[in-house]
Short mmCIF file of N, CA and C in Angstrom, two decimals:
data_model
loop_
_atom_site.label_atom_id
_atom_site.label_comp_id
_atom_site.label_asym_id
_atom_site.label_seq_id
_atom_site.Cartn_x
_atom_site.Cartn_y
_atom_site.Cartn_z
N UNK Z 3 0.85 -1.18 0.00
CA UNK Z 3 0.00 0.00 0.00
C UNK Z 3 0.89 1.23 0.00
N UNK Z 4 0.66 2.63 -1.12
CA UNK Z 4 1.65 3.43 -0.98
C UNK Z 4 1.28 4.12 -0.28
N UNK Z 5 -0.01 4.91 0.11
CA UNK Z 5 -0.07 5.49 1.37
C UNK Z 5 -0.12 4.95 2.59
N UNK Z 6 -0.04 5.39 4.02
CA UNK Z 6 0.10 5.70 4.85
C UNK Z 6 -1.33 5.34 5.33
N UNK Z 7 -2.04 4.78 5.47
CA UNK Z 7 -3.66 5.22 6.38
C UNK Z 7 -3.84 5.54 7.21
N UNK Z 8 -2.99 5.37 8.42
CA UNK Z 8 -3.26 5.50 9.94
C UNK Z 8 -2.95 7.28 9.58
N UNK Z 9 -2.41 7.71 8.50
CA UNK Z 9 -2.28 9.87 8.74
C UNK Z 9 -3.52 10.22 8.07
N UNK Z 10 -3.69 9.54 7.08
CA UNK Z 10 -4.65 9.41 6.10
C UNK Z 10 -6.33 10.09 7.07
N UNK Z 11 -7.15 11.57 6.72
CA UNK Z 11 -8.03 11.92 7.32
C UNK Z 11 -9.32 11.47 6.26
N UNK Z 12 -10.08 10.12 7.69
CA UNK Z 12 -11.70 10.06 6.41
C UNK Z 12 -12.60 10.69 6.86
N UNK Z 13 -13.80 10.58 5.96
CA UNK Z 13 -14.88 10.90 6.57
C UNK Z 13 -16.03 10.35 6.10
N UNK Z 14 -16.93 10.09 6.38
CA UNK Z 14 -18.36 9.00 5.64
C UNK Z 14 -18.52 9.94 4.33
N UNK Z 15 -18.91 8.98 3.64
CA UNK Z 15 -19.28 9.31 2.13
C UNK Z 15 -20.69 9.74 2.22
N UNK Z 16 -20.98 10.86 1.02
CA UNK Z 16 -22.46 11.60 1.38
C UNK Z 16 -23.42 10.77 0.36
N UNK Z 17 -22.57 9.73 0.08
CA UNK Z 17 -23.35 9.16 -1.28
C UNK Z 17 -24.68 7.93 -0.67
N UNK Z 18 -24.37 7.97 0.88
CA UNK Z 18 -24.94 6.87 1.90
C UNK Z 18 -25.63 7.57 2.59
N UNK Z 19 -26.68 6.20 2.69
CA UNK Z 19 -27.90 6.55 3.86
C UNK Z 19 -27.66 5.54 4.84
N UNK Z 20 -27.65 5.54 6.27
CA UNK Z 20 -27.06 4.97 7.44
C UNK Z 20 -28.62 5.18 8.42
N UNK Z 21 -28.54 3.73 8.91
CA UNK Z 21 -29.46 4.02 9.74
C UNK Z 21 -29.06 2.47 10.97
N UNK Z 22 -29.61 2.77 12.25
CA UNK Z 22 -29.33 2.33 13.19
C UNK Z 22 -30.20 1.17 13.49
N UNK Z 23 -30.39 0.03 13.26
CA UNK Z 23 -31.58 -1.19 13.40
C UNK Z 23 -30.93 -1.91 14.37
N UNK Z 24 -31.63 -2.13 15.38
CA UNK Z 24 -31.55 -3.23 16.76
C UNK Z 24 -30.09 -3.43 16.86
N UNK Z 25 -29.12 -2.11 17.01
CA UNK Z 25 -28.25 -1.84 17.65
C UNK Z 25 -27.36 -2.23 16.43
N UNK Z 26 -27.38 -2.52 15.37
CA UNK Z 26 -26.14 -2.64 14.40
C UNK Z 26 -26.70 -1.60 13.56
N UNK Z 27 -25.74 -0.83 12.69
CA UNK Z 27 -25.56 -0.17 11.87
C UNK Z 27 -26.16 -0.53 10.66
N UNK Z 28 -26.51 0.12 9.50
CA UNK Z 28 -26.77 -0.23 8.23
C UNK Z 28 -26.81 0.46 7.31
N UNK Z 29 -26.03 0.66 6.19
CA UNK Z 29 -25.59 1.60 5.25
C UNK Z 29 -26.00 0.86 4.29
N UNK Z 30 -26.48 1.63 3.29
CA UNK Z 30 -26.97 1.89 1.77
C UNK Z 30 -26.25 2.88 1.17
N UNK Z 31 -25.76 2.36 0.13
CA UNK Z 31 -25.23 3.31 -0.73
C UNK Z 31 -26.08 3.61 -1.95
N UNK Z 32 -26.33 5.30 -2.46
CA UNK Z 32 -27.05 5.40 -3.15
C UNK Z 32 -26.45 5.83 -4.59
N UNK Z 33 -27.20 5.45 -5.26
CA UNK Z 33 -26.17 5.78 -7.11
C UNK Z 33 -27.43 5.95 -7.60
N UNK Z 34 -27.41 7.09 -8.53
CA UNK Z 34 -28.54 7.37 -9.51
C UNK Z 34 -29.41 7.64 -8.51
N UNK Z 35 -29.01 8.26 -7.38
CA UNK Z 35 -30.75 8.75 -6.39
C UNK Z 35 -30.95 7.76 -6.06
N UNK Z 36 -31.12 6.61 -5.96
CA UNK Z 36 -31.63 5.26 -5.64
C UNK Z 36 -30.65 4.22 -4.59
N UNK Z 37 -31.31 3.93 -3.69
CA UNK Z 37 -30.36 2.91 -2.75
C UNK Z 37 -29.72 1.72 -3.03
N UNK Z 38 -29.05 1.45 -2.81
CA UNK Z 38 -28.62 -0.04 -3.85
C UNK Z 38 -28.30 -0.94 -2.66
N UNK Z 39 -29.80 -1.82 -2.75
CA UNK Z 39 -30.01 -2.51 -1.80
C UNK Z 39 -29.28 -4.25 -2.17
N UNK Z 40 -28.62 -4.01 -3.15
CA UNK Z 40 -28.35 -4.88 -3.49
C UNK Z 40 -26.91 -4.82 -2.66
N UNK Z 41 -26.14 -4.05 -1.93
CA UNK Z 41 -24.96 -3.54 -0.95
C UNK Z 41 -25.41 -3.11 -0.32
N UNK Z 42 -25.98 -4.20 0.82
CA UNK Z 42 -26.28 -3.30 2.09
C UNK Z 42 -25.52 -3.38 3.19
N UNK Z 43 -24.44 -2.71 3.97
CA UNK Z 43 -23.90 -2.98 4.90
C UNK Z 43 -24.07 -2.83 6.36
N UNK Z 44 -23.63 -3.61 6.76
CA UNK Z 44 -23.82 -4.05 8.39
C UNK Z 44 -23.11 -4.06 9.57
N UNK Z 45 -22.55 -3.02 10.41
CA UNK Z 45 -21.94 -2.53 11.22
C UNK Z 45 -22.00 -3.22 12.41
N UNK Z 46 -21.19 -4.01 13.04
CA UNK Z 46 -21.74 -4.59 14.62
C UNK Z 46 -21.14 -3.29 15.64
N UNK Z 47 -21.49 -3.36 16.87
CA UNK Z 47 -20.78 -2.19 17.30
C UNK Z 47 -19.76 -1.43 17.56
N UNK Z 48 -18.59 -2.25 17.31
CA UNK Z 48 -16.90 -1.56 16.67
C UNK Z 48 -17.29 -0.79 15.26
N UNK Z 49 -17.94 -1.31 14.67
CA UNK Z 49 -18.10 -0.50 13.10
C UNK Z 49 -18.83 0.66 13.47
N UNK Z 50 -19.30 0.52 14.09
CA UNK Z 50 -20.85 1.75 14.32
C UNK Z 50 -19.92 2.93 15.24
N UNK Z 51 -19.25 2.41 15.74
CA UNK Z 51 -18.16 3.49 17.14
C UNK Z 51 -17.67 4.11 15.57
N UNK Z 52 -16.66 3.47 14.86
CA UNK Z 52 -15.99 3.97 13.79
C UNK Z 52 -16.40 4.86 12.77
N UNK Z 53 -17.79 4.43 12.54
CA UNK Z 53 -19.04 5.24 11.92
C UNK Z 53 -19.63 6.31 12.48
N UNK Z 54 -19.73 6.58 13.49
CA UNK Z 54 -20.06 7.60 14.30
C UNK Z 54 -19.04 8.86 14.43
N UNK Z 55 -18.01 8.10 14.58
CA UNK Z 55 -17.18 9.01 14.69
C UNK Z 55 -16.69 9.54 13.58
N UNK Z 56 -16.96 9.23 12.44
CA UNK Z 56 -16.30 9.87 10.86
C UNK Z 56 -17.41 10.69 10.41
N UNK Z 57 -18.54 11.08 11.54
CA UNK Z 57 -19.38 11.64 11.33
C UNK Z 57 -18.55 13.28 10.97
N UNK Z 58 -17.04 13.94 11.39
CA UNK Z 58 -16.07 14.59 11.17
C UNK Z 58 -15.22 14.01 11.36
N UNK Z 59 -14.29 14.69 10.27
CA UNK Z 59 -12.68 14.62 9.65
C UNK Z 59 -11.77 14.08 10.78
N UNK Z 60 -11.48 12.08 10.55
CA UNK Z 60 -10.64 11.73 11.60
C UNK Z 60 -9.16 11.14 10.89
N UNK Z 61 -8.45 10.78 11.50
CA UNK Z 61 -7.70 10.28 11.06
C UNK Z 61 -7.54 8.37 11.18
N UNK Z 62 -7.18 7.74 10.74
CA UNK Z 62 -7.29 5.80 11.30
C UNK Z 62 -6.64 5.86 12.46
N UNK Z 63 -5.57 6.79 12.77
CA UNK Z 63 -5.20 6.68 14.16
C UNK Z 63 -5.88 7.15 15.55
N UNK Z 64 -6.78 8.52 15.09
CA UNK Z 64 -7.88 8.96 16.25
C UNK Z 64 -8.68 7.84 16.10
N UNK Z 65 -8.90 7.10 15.08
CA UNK Z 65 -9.97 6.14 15.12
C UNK Z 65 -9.28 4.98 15.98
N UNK Z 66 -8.50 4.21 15.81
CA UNK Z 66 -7.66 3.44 16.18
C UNK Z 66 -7.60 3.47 18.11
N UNK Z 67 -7.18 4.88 18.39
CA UNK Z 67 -7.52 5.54 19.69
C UNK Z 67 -8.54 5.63 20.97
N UNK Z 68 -9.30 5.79 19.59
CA UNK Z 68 -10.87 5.34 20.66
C UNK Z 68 -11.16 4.17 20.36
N UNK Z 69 -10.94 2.94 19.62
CA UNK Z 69 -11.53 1.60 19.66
C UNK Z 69 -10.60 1.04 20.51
N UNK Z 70 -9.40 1.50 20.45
CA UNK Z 70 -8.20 0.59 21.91
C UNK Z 70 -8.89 1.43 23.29
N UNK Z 71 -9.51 2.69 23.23
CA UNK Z 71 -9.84 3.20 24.50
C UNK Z 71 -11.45 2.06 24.96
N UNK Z 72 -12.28 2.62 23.81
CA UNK Z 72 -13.74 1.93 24.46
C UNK Z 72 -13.43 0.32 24.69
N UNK Z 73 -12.86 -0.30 23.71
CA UNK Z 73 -12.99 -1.83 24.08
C UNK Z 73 -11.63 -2.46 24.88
N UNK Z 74 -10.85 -1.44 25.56
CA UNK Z 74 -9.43 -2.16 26.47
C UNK Z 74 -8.78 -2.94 25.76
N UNK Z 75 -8.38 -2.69 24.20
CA UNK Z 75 -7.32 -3.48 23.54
C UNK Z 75 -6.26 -2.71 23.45
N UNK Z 76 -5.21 -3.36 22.82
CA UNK Z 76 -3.90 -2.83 22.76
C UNK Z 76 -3.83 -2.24 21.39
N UNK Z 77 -3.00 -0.92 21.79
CA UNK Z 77 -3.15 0.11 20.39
C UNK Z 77 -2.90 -0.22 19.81
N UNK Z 78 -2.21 -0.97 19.27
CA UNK Z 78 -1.44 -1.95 17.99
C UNK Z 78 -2.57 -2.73 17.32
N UNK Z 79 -3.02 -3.56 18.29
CA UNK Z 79 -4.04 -4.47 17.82
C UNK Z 79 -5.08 -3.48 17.14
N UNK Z 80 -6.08 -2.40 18.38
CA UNK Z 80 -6.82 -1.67 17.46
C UNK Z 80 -6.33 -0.90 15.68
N UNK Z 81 -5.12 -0.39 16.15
CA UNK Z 81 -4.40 0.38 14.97
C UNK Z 81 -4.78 -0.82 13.43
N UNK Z 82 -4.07 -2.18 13.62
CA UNK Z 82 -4.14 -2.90 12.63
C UNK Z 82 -5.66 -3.16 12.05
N UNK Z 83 -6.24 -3.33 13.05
CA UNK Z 83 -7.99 -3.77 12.67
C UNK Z 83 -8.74 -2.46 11.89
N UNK Z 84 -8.81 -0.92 12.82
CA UNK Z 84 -9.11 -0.17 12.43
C UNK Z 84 -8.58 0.27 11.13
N UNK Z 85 -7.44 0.05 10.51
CA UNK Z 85 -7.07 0.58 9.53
C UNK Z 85 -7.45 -0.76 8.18
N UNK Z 86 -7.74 -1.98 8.47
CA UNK Z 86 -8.13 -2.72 7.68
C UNK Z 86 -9.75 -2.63 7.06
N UNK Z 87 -10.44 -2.21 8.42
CA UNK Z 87 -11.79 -1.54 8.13
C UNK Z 87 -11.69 -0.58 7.57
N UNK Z 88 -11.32 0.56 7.83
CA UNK Z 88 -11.09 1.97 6.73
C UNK Z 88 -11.11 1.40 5.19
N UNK Z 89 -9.76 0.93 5.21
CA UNK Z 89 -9.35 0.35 3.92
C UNK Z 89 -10.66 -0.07 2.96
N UNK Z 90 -11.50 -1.48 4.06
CA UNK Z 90 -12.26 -2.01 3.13
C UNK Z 90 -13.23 -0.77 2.96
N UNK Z 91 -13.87 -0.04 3.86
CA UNK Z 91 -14.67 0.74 3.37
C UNK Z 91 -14.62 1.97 2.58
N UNK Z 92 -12.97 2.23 2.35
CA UNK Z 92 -12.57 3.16 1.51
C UNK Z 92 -13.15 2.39 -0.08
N UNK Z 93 -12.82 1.29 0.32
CA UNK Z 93 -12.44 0.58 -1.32
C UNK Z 93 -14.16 0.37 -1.93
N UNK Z 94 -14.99 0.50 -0.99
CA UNK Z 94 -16.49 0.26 -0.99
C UNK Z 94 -17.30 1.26 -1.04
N UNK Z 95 -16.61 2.24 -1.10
CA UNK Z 95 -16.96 4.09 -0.96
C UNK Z 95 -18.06 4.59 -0.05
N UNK Z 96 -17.72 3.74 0.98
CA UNK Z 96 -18.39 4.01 2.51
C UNK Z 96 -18.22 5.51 3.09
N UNK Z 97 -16.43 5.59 2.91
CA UNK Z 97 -15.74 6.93 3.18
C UNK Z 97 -14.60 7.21 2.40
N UNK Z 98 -14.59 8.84 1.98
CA UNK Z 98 -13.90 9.70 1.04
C UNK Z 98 -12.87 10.60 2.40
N UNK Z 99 -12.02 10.83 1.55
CA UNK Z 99 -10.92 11.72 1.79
C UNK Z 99 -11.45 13.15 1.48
N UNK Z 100 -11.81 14.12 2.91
CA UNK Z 100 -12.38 15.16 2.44
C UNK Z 100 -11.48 16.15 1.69
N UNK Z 101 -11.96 16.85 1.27
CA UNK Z 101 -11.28 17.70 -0.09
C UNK Z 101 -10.79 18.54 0.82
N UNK Z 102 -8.86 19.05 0.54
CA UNK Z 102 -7.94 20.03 1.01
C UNK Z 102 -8.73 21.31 1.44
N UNK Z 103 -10.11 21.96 0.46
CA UNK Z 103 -10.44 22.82 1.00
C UNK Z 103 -11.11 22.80 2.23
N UNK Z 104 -11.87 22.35 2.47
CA UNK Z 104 -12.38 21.67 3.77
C UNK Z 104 -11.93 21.31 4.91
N UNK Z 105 -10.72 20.80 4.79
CA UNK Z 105 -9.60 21.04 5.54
C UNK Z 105 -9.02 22.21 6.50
N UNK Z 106 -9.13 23.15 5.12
CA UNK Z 106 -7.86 24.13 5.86
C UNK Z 106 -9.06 25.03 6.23
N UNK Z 107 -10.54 24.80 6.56
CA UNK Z 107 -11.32 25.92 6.85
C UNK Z 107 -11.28 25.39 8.31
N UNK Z 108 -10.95 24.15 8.84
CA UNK Z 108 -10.74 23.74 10.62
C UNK Z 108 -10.24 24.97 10.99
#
């Protein structure tokens, strides 16, 4: 991988509709206006902490941070997991890399 992820800042993609069912997460991604229920994803509650929180501009390591804080694992361990989730949901366009301008208005 040539970047870096754990510096790497995401944030949920606006292209999704997310909604909360009997405590797991569930994302739809929409194309053409329309939900594509044919990809529906399913958050147990490590995903949903991760999801919540990309609600603003984090980095895999603030993320990483609070999943070794809420569930008492070791930062390493969270670091590796959290950044494998990013990954897949980068690659699934769950979450985008917000645009430089957006950025520098923090």
């Amino acid at each position: 991988m040539a970047t870096n992820l754990v510096d790497e800042t995401f944030l949920r993609s606006q292209s999704v509709v997310a909604r909360v069912v009997a405590g797991e997460t569930l994302i739809v991604p929409v194309r053409a206006k329309v939900g594509d229920l044919a990809s529906i994803y399913s958050f147990n509650g490590t995903g949903s902490l991760i999801w919540k929180l990309l609600e603003s501009p984090r980095t895999v390591a603030e993320l990483a941070t609070a999943v070794a804080q809420e569930y008492d694992v070791e930062p390493a361990l969270a670091e590796r997991d959290v950044t494998a989730f990013v990954s897949e949901m980068k690659s699934v366009g769950l979450v985008e890399v917000p645009a430089p301008a957006a950025m520098a208005a923090d």
